[in-house]
mmCIF file of C-alpha atoms in Angstrom:
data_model
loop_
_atom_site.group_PDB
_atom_site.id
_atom_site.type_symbol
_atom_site.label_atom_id
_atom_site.label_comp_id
_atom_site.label_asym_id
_atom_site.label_seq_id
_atom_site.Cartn_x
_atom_site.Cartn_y
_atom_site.Cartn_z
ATOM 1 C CA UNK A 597 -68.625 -99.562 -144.515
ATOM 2 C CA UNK A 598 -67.299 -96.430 -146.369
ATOM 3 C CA UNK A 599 -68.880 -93.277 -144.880
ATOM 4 C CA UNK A 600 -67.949 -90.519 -147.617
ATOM 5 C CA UNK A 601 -66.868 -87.573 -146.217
ATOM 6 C CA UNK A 602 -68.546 -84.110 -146.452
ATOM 7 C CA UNK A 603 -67.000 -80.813 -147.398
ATOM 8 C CA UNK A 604 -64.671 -79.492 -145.283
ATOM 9 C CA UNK A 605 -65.313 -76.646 -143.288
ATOM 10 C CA UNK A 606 -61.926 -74.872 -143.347
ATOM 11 C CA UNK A 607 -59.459 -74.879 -146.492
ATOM 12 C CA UNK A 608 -57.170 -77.426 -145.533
ATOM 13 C CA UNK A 609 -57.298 -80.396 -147.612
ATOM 14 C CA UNK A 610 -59.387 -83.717 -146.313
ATOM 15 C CA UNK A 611 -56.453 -86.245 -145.459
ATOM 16 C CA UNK A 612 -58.433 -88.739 -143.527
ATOM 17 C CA UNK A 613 -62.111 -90.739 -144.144
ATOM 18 C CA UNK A 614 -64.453 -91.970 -141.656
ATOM 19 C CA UNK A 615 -65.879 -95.775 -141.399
ATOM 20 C CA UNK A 616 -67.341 -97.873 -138.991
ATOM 21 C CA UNK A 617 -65.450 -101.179 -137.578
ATOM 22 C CA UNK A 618 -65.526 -104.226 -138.607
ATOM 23 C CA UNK A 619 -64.520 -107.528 -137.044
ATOM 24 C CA UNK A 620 -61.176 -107.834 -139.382
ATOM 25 C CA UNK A 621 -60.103 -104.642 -137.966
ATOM 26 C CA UNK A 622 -60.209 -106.128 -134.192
ATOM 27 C CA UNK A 623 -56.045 -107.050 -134.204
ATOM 28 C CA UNK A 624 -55.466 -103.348 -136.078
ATOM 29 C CA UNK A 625 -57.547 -102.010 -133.264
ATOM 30 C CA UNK A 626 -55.630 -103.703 -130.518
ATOM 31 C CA UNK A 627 -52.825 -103.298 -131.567
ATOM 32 C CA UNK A 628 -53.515 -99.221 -131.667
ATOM 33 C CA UNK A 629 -54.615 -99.340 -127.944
ATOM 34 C CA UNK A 630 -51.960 -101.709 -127.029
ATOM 35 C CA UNK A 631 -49.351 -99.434 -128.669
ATOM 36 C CA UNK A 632 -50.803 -95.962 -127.334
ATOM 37 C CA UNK A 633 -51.687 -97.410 -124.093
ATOM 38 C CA UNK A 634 -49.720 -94.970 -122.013
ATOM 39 C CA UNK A 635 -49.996 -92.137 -124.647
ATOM 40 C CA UNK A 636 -54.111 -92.301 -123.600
ATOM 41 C CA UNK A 637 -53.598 -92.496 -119.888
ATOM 42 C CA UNK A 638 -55.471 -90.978 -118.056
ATOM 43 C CA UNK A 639 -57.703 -89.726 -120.399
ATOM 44 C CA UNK A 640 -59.339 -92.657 -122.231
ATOM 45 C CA UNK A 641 -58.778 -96.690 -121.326
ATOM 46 C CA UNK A 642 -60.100 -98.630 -124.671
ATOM 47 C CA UNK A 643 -59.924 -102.147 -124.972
ATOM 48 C CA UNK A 644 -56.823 -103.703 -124.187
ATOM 49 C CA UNK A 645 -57.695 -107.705 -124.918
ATOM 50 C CA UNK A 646 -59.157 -109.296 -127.994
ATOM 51 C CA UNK A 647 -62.347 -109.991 -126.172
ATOM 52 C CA UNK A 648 -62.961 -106.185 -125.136
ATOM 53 C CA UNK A 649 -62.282 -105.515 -128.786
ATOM 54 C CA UNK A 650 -64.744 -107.535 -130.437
ATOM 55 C CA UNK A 651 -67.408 -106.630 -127.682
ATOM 56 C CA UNK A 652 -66.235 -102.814 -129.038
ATOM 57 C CA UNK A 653 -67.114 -104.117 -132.477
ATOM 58 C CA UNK A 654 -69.988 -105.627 -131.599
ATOM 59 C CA UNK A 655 -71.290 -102.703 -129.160
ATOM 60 C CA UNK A 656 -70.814 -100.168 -132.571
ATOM 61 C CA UNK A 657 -73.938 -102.293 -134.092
ATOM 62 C CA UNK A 658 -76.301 -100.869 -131.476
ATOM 63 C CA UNK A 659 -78.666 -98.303 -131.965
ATOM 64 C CA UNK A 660 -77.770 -95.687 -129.046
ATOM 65 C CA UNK A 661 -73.373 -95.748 -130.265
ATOM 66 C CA UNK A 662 -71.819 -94.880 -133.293
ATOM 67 C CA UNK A 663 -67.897 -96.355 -133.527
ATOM 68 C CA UNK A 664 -65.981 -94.367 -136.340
ATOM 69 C CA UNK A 665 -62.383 -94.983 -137.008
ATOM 70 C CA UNK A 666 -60.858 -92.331 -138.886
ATOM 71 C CA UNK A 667 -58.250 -93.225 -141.088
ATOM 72 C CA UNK A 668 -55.680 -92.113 -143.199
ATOM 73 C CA UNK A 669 -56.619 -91.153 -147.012
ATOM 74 C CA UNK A 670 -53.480 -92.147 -148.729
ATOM 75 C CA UNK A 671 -52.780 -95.673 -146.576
ATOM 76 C CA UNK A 672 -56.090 -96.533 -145.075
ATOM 77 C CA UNK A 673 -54.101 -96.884 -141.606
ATOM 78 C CA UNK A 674 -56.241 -95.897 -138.401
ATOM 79 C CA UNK A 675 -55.224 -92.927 -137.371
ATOM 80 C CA UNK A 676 -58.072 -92.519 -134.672
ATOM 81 C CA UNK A 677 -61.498 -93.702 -132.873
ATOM 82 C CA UNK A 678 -64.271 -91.126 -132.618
ATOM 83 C CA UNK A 679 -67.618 -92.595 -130.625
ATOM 84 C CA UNK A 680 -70.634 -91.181 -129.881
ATOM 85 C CA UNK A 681 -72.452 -92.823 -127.294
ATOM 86 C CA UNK A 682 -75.558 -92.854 -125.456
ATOM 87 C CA UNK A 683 -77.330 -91.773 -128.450
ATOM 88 C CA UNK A 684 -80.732 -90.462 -127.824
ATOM 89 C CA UNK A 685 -83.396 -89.136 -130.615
ATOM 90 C CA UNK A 686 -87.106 -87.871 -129.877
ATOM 91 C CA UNK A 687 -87.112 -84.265 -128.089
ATOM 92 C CA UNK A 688 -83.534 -84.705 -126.826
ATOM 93 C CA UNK A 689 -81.236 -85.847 -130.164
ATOM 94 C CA UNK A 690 -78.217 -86.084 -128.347
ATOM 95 C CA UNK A 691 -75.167 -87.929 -128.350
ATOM 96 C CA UNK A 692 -72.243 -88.208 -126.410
ATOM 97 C CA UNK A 693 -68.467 -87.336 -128.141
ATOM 98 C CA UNK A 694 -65.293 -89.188 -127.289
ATOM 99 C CA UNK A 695 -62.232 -90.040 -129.213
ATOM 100 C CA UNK A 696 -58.165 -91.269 -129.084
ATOM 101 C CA UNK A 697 -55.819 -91.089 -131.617
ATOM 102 C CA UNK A 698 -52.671 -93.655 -132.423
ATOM 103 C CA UNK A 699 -49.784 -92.555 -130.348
ATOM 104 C CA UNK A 700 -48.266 -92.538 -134.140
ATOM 105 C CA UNK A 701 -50.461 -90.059 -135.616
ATOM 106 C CA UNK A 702 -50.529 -87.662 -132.670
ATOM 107 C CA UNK A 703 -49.944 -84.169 -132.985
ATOM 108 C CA UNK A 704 -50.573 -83.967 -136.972
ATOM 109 C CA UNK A 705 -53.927 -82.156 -136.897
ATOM 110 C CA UNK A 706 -55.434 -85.804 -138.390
ATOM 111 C CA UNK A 707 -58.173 -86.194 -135.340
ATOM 112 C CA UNK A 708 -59.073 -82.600 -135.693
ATOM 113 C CA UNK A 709 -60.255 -83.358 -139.211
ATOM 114 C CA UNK A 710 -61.939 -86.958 -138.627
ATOM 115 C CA UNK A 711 -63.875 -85.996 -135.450
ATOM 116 C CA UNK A 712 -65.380 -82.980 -137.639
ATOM 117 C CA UNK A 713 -66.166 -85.485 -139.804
ATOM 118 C CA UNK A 714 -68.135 -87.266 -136.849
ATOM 119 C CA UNK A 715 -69.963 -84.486 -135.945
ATOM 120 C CA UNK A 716 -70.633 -83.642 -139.957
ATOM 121 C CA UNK A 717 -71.974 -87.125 -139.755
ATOM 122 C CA UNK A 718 -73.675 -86.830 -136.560
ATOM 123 C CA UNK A 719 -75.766 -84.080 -137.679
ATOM 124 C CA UNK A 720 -76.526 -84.745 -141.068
ATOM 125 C CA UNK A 721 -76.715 -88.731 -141.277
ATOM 126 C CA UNK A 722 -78.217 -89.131 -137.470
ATOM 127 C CA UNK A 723 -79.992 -86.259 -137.681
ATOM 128 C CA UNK A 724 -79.073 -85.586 -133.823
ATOM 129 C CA UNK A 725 -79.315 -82.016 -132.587
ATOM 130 C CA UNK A 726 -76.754 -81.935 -129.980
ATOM 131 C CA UNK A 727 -73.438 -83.444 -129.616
ATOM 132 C CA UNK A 728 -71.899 -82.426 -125.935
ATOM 133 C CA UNK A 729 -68.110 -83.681 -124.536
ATOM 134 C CA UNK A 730 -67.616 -84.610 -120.888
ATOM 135 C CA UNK A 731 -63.698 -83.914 -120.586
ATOM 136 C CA UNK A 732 -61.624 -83.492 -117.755
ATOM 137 C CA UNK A 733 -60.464 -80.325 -116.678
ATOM 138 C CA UNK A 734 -56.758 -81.264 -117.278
ATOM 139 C CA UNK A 735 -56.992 -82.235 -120.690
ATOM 140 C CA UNK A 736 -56.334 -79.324 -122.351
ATOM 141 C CA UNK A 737 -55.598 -81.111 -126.078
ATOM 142 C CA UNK A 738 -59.390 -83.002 -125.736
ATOM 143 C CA UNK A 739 -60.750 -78.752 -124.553
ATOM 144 C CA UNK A 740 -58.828 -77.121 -127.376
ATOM 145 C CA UNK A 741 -60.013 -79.166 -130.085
ATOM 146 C CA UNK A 742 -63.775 -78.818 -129.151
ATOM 147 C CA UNK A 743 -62.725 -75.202 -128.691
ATOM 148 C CA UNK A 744 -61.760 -75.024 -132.468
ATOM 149 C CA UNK A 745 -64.759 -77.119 -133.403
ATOM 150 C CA UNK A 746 -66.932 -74.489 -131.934
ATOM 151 C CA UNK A 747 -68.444 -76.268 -129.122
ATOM 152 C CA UNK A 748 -69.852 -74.361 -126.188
ATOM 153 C CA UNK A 749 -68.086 -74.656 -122.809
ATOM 154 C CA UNK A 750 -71.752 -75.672 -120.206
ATOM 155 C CA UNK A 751 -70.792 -75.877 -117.068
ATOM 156 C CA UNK A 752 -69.052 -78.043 -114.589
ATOM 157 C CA UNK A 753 -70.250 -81.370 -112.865
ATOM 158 C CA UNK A 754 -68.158 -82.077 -110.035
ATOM 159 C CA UNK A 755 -67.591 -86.187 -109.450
ATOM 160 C CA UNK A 756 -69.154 -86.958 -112.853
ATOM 161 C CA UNK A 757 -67.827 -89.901 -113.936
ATOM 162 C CA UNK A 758 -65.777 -92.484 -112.547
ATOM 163 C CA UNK A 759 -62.291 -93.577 -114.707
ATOM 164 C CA UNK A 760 -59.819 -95.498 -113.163
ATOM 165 C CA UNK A 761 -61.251 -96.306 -109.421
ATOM 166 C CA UNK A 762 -61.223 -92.697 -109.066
ATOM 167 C CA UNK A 763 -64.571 -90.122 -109.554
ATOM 168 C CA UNK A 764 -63.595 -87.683 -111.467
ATOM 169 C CA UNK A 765 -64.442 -83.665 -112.591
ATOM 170 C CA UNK A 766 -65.791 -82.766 -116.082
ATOM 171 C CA UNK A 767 -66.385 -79.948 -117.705
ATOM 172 C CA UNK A 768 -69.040 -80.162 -119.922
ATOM 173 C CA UNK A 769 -69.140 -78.791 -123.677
ATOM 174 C CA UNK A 770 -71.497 -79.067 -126.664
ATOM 175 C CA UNK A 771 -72.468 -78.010 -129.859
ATOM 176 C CA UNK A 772 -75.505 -78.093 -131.848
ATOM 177 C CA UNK A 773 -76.515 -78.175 -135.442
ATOM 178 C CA UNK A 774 -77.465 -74.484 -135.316
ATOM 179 C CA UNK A 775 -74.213 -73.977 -134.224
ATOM 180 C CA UNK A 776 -72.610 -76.264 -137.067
ATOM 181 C CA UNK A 777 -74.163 -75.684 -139.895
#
């Protein structure tokens, strides 16, 4: 499914569109990880067997996460995954932001552009309020871009979450639609 894209909020031009996954994009998508497998380390660890990548697929049809792969305007590639997980609505209308790019696309300013598109859609299609980032402290490329994206550095949760048999520090970062719009 085609998710159009909303205005842009700076002047450069809109080289990417967001969509969600679908199960004919479960090779494409393996291949990406497969390829950018050391590229991601140790930041982010997606699925690395055809099973974990059509349980990915399959996990984007629930209610509380929101797959998006950002691709390329001109070729259709994938360029990138945004998620945003552990969605909540009611009072709290939050979700949680993560995202990778291809080792290939790295570096061009294309995952600046399609996770502003997943917060454009976060806020205006999911109506959510908040969207906050859990990042480790040492990845400074993941802290920039929220930094440009004008998220809010929160605080800092010591032995937050656990990646790679190892508990690790977060600092935490949101924005909300106030904020956004």
């Amino acid at each position: 499914m085609f998710l159009a894209p909303t205005a842009p909020r700076s002047s450069m031009s809109l080289r990417v569109f967001i969509r969600k996954p679908a199960e004919e994009d479960c090779q494409t998508l393996l291949s990406l990880h497969q390829r950018s497998k050391e590229f991601h380390f140790p930041w982010a660890f997606p699925p690395l067997n055809e099973q974990e990548c059509k349980n990915y697929i399959n996990r984007c049809q629930n209610e509380d996460f929101e797959g998006l792969l950002i691709c390329h305007a001109n070729s259709n590639e994938i360029v990138g995954v945004v998620n945003l997980s552990q969605i909540f609505y009611r009072a709290f209308q939050n979700a949680y932001l993560g995202y990778y790019v291809d080792v290939n696309f790295a570096g061009q300013g294309l995952m600046s552009e399609g996770v502003r598109l997943a917060i454009d859609y976060a806020f205006c299609t999911l109506s959510l309020h908040r969207v906050e980032a859990n990042i480790q402290p040492q990845n400074r490329t993941f802290i920039h871009l929220v930094e440009r994206l004008g998220f809010t550095k929160e605080g800092f949760s010591r032995r937050y979450l656990k990646i790679n048999g190892e508990w690790r520090d977060r600092e935490r970062w949101a924005l909300t639609v106030e904020d956004w719009v």
